[in-house]
Amino acid sequence: MCRRSLSALLCSFFLTHYSAEAFPTEKSFNARSQAKQLDAVATSIEPAYTYLLLGGTGHIGTAVAHHLLIRQPQSILHLVGRNAATGQCVLLDLKAQHPHAQIEFHAVVDIWKAQELQRMLELFSVDCVIHTAGPYAHRTPLPLTGCRVYVDVADPLPYLEQALLRKGGNTTALVAAGAFPGMSNVLGVEAVAQLDPQRTIQSLRFQYFTAGLGGSGPVNLFITNVGFGDPMTQYDGGVLRFFMELSGRLLGKVDFFLPQVPEHLQKANDRVRERVGTKQVFAWPFPEAATVPTILKDATDSFRWRRIDSSAAMGTAPDVWNTMLGVLVQLIPRAWWRKERFSHFLADFSQPLVSATDAWLKWKDPFANGETHAMRIDATLDDQSGISIVQAHDSFRQCVAQSCAEFAMDCLEYPDPGTVSLPEQRYADPVARQRIIEKLTTTPGTFCYTGPVSLQRIDGPTQLQEALEKAKQTER
Ligand SMILES: NC(=O)c1ccc[n+]([C@@H]2O[C@H](COP(=O)([O-])OP(=O)(O)OC[C@H]3O[C@@H](n4cnc5c(N)ncnc54)[C@H](OP(=O)(O)O)[C@@H]3O)[C@@H](O)[C@H]2O)c1
């Protein structure tokens, strides 16, 4: 992947699809869905969409199913996974929670084989495909045919680049539609939109915290390891650059609460200060550090972006994990992390310890399941003043799933056929953005959402500059 390809691709996509008349504002259902609605329980005005959930038996997939059934009880769900025994357990569990739900399980050999998907799309009349059967790295994105909406929670940049090149047909497709990336990208756009439009933008920073694995599957441990073999792709002085030596490096501490907030936000800010507080973070190659500034730079006055720096970082609890990962990244060559066999081995090796710490977090966390998640997005001007947004949730797993389900429902309600987009593209329009932010930040379990707050001074992670300088020296 070259620097120019990302910029050119995202730019041309944006200009092609998101001109002034983008973002239809009226609900438009096709005849099939309208018929389904009429067939549905007469007393309900909820739409009855049919969803195909690829990875629907996984940690995120089951939570997607649960949220869809809460929001649209008439939904028809087809859950897809490989393991039949897991599928039956998930089915029983969901039916116990939603006794009237219409859910089925289908076992497949490998969902990445396009013909498997095609077969299912032909069998069931599907409105929406939701794909949470990661990991996505080194995979070819599935073709977009036979459904009105396609949504996934992918995060590797090369995969997203390929995914955006697909032809949408009649499908409205949204990629990277989880919590981070996903909700975070939309909040990044929102933070920038609140800055003084006459001034130069200095930085856009994405910072995340997840307790343990946050309730997501062990596969996410593997994904984190593999990520240490990928370069950080981020803006430095207005230029999109790759910093191999930065990935996985400790960046110091971040406050996942704000120093001052308006009175009505005080309680929420106190809650996140108490439950998350200040955490150590490390650099991790989330795509949004590259995609969000690229999209915004090309769509708005690019002169304002001439000095932009961006970054993405995450931290976990207990803190010893951050330190341990930081040490391992220093000791183990990058080429090893990139090898799937090595990253799998390390994930499997550390799994018992991770499970033990997750159980400890669960026991220790009186508020939630030890799955607490928080994100802080900062957009600054050249005098270090700017806009910060903090969002926090009881469970990372649920937050990812709820976001994914909300994005999917929004695409069904406000389709834009023939487009394949990232959240920062689809929700560039302020009306569409406010609509989705409202949905994403009022989900059950959300315990803090500050919205954009104007601050006199915003600092990035405490040792970010030092780590960045070191990476620059190594890669000079
Ligand atoms: N954007 C975000 O915010 C975000 C956050 C966290 C995670 N994620 C993504 O979410 C993905 C899922 O995480 P998770 O915790 O739910 O993982 P998980 O519990 O392991 O679930 C994965 C699901 O996908 C299915 N699956 C995997 N490979 C498959 C294949 N080749 N063919 C058919 N089914 C397959 C699994 O079925 P079997 O169990 O039957 O094999 C399972 O149902 C991760 O890979 C990650 O990329 C995104």
Coordinates of N, CA, C and O in Angstrom, one line a residue, residues 347-412:
A347 N -0.7 -15.6 21.3 CA -2.0 -15.4 21.8 C -2.5 -16.6 22.6 O -3.1 -16.5 23.7
D348 N -2.2 -17.8 22.0 CA -2.7 -19.1 22.7 C -1.9 -19.2 24.0 O -2.5 -19.6 25.0
F349 N -0.6 -18.9 24.0 CA 0.3 -19.0 25.1 C -0.2 -18.1 26.3 O -0.3 -18.5 27.4
S350 N -0.6 -16.9 25.9 CA -1.0 -16.0 27.0 C -2.5 -16.1 27.3 O -2.9 -15.4 28.3
Q351 N -3.2 -16.9 26.5 CA -4.7 -17.0 26.8 C -5.1 -17.3 28.2 O -5.9 -16.6 28.8
P352 N -4.5 -18.3 28.9 CA -4.9 -18.6 30.2 C -4.7 -17.4 31.2 O -5.5 -17.2 32.0
L353 N -3.5 -16.7 31.0 CA -3.3 -15.6 31.8 C -4.3 -14.4 31.6 O -4.8 -13.8 32.5
V354 N -4.6 -14.3 30.3 CA -5.6 -13.2 29.9 C -7.0 -13.6 30.5 O -7.6 -12.7 31.1
S355 N -7.3 -14.9 30.4 CA -8.6 -15.3 31.0 C -8.6 -15.1 32.5 O -9.7 -14.6 33.1
A356 N -7.5 -15.4 33.1 CA -7.4 -15.2 34.6 C -7.6 -13.7 35.0 O -8.3 -13.3 35.9
T357 N -6.9 -12.8 34.2 CA -7.0 -11.4 34.5 C -8.4 -10.9 34.2 O -8.9 -10.0 34.9
D358 N -9.0 -11.4 33.1 CA -10.4 -11.0 32.8 C -11.3 -11.4 34.0 O -12.2 -10.6 34.3
A359 N -11.1 -12.6 34.5 CA -12.0 -13.0 35.6 C -11.7 -12.1 36.8 O -12.7 -11.8 37.5
W360 N -10.5 -11.8 37.0 CA -10.2 -10.9 38.2 C -10.8 -9.5 38.0 O -11.4 -9.0 38.9
L361 N -10.8 -9.0 36.8 CA -11.4 -7.7 36.5 C -12.9 -7.8 36.7 O -13.5 -6.8 37.2
K362 N -13.5 -8.9 36.3 CA -14.9 -9.1 36.5 C -15.3 -9.0 38.0 O -16.3 -8.4 38.3
W363 N -14.4 -9.7 38.7 CA -14.7 -9.7 40.2 C -14.5 -8.4 40.8 O -15.2 -7.9 41.7
K364 N -13.5 -7.7 40.3 CA -13.1 -6.4 40.9 C -14.0 -5.2 40.5 O -14.1 -4.3 41.3
D365 N -14.5 -5.3 39.3 CA -15.3 -4.2 38.8 C -16.7 -4.3 39.3 O -17.5 -5.1 38.8
P366 N -17.1 -3.4 40.3 CA -18.4 -3.5 40.8 C -19.5 -3.0 39.9 O -20.7 -3.3 40.1
F367 N -19.1 -2.3 38.9 CA -20.1 -1.6 38.0 C -20.5 -2.5 36.8 O -21.6 -2.5 36.4
A368 N -19.5 -3.2 36.3 CA -19.8 -3.9 35.0 C -19.2 -5.3 35.1 O -18.9 -5.9 36.2
N369 N -18.9 -5.9 33.9 CA -18.4 -7.2 33.8 C -16.9 -7.2 33.7 O -16.4 -8.2 33.2
G370 N -16.3 -6.2 34.0 CA -14.8 -6.1 33.8 C -14.6 -5.9 32.3 O -13.6 -6.4 31.8
E371 N -15.6 -5.3 31.6 CA -15.4 -5.2 30.1 C -15.4 -3.7 29.7 O -15.7 -3.3 28.6
T372 N -15.2 -2.8 30.7 CA -15.4 -1.4 30.5 C -14.5 -0.9 29.4 O -13.4 -1.3 29.1
H373 N -15.1 0.0 28.6 CA -14.5 0.6 27.5 C -14.6 2.1 27.5 O -15.6 2.6 28.0
A374 N -13.6 2.9 27.1 CA -13.7 4.3 27.0 C -12.9 4.8 25.8 O -12.0 4.2 25.4
M375 N -13.4 5.9 25.2 CA -12.6 6.5 24.1 C -12.5 8.0 24.3 O -13.5 8.6 24.9
R376 N -11.4 8.6 23.9 CA -11.3 10.1 24.0 C -10.7 10.5 22.6 O -9.7 10.0 22.2
I377 N -11.4 11.5 22.0 CA -11.0 12.0 20.7 C -10.7 13.5 21.0 O -11.5 14.2 21.5
D378 N -9.5 13.9 20.5 CA -9.1 15.3 20.7 C -8.7 15.8 19.3 O -8.0 15.3 18.5
A379 N -9.3 17.0 19.0 CA -8.9 17.8 17.8 C -8.4 19.1 18.3 O -9.1 19.8 19.0
T380 N -7.2 19.5 17.9 CA -6.6 20.7 18.4 C -6.2 21.7 17.3 O -6.0 21.3 16.1
L381 N -6.1 23.0 17.7 CA -5.6 24.1 16.8 C -4.2 24.3 17.2 O -3.6 23.7 18.1
D382 N -3.5 25.3 16.5 CA -2.1 25.5 16.7 C -1.7 26.0 18.1 O -0.5 26.0 18.4
D383 N -2.7 26.6 18.8 CA -2.3 27.0 20.2 C -2.7 26.0 21.3 O -2.7 26.3 22.4
Q384 N -2.9 24.8 20.8 CA -3.2 23.6 21.7 C -4.6 23.7 22.3 O -5.0 22.9 23.2
S385 N -5.4 24.7 22.0 CA -6.8 24.7 22.4 C -7.5 23.8 21.4 O -7.0 23.4 20.4
G386 N -8.7 23.4 21.8 CA -9.4 22.5 20.8 C -10.7 21.9 21.4 O -11.3 22.4 22.4
I387 N -11.1 20.8 20.8 CA -12.3 20.1 21.2 C -12.0 18.7 21.6 O -11.3 18.0 20.9
S388 N -12.6 18.2 22.7 CA -12.4 16.9 23.2 C -13.8 16.2 23.3 O -14.8 16.9 23.7
I389 N -13.8 14.9 23.0 CA -15.1 14.2 23.2 C -14.7 12.9 24.0 O -13.7 12.2 23.6
V390 N -15.4 12.6 25.0 CA -15.2 11.3 25.7 C -16.5 10.5 25.7 O -17.6 11.0 25.9
Q391 N -16.4 9.2 25.4 CA -17.5 8.3 25.4 C -17.1 7.0 26.2 O -15.9 6.6 26.1
A392 N -18.0 6.5 27.0 CA -17.6 5.3 27.8 C -18.8 4.4 27.9 O -19.9 4.8 28.0
H393 N -18.5 3.1 28.0 CA -19.6 2.1 28.0 C -19.2 0.9 29.0 O -18.0 0.7 29.2
D394 N -20.2 0.3 29.5 CA -20.0 -0.8 30.5 C -19.2 -2.0 29.8 O -18.5 -2.7 30.5
S395 N -19.5 -2.2 28.5 CA -18.9 -3.4 27.9 C -18.4 -3.0 26.5 O -19.2 -2.6 25.6
F396 N -17.1 -3.3 26.2 CA -16.6 -3.1 24.9 C -17.3 -3.9 23.9 O -17.7 -3.5 22.8
R397 N -17.5 -5.2 24.2 CA -18.2 -6.1 23.3 C -19.5 -5.6 22.9 O -19.9 -5.5 21.7
Q398 N -20.3 -5.2 23.9 CA -21.7 -4.7 23.5 C -21.6 -3.4 22.7 O -22.4 -3.1 21.8
C399 N -20.6 -2.5 23.1 CA -20.5 -1.3 22.4 C -20.2 -1.4 21.0 O -20.8 -0.8 20.1
V400 N -19.3 -2.4 20.7 CA -18.9 -2.6 19.3 C -20.2 -3.1 18.5 O -20.5 -2.7 17.4
A401 N -20.8 -4.1 19.2 CA -22.0 -4.7 18.5 C -23.2 -3.8 18.4 O -23.8 -3.7 17.3
Q402 N -23.4 -3.0 19.4 CA -24.5 -2.0 19.3 C -24.2 -1.0 18.2 O -25.1 -0.6 17.4
S403 N -23.0 -0.6 18.1 CA -22.6 0.4 17.1 C -22.8 -0.2 15.7 O -23.5 0.4 14.8
C404 N -22.3 -1.4 15.5 CA -22.5 -2.1 14.2 C -24.0 -2.3 13.9 O -24.3 -2.0 12.7
A405 N -24.8 -2.7 14.8 CA -26.2 -2.9 14.6 C -26.9 -1.5 14.2 O -27.7 -1.4 13.3
E406 N -26.5 -0.5 15.0 CA -27.1 0.9 14.7 C -26.7 1.4 13.4 O -27.5 2.0 12.6
F407 N -25.4 1.2 13.0 CA -25.0 1.6 11.6 C -25.8 0.8 10.6 O -26.3 1.4 9.6
A408 N -26.0 -0.5 10.8 CA -26.8 -1.3 9.8 C -28.2 -0.8 9.7 O -28.7 -0.6 8.6
M409 N -28.8 -0.5 10.8 CA -30.2 -0.1 10.8 C -30.3 1.3 10.2 O -31.3 1.6 9.4
D410 N -29.3 2.1 10.4 CA -29.4 3.5 9.8 C -29.2 3.4 8.3 O -29.9 4.1 7.5
C411 N -28.4 2.4 7.8 CA -28.2 2.2 6.4 C -29.5 1.7 5.7 O -29.8 2.1 4.6
L412 N -30.2 0.9 6.5 CA -31.5 0.4 5.9 C -32.5 1.5 5.9 O -33.3 1.6 4.9

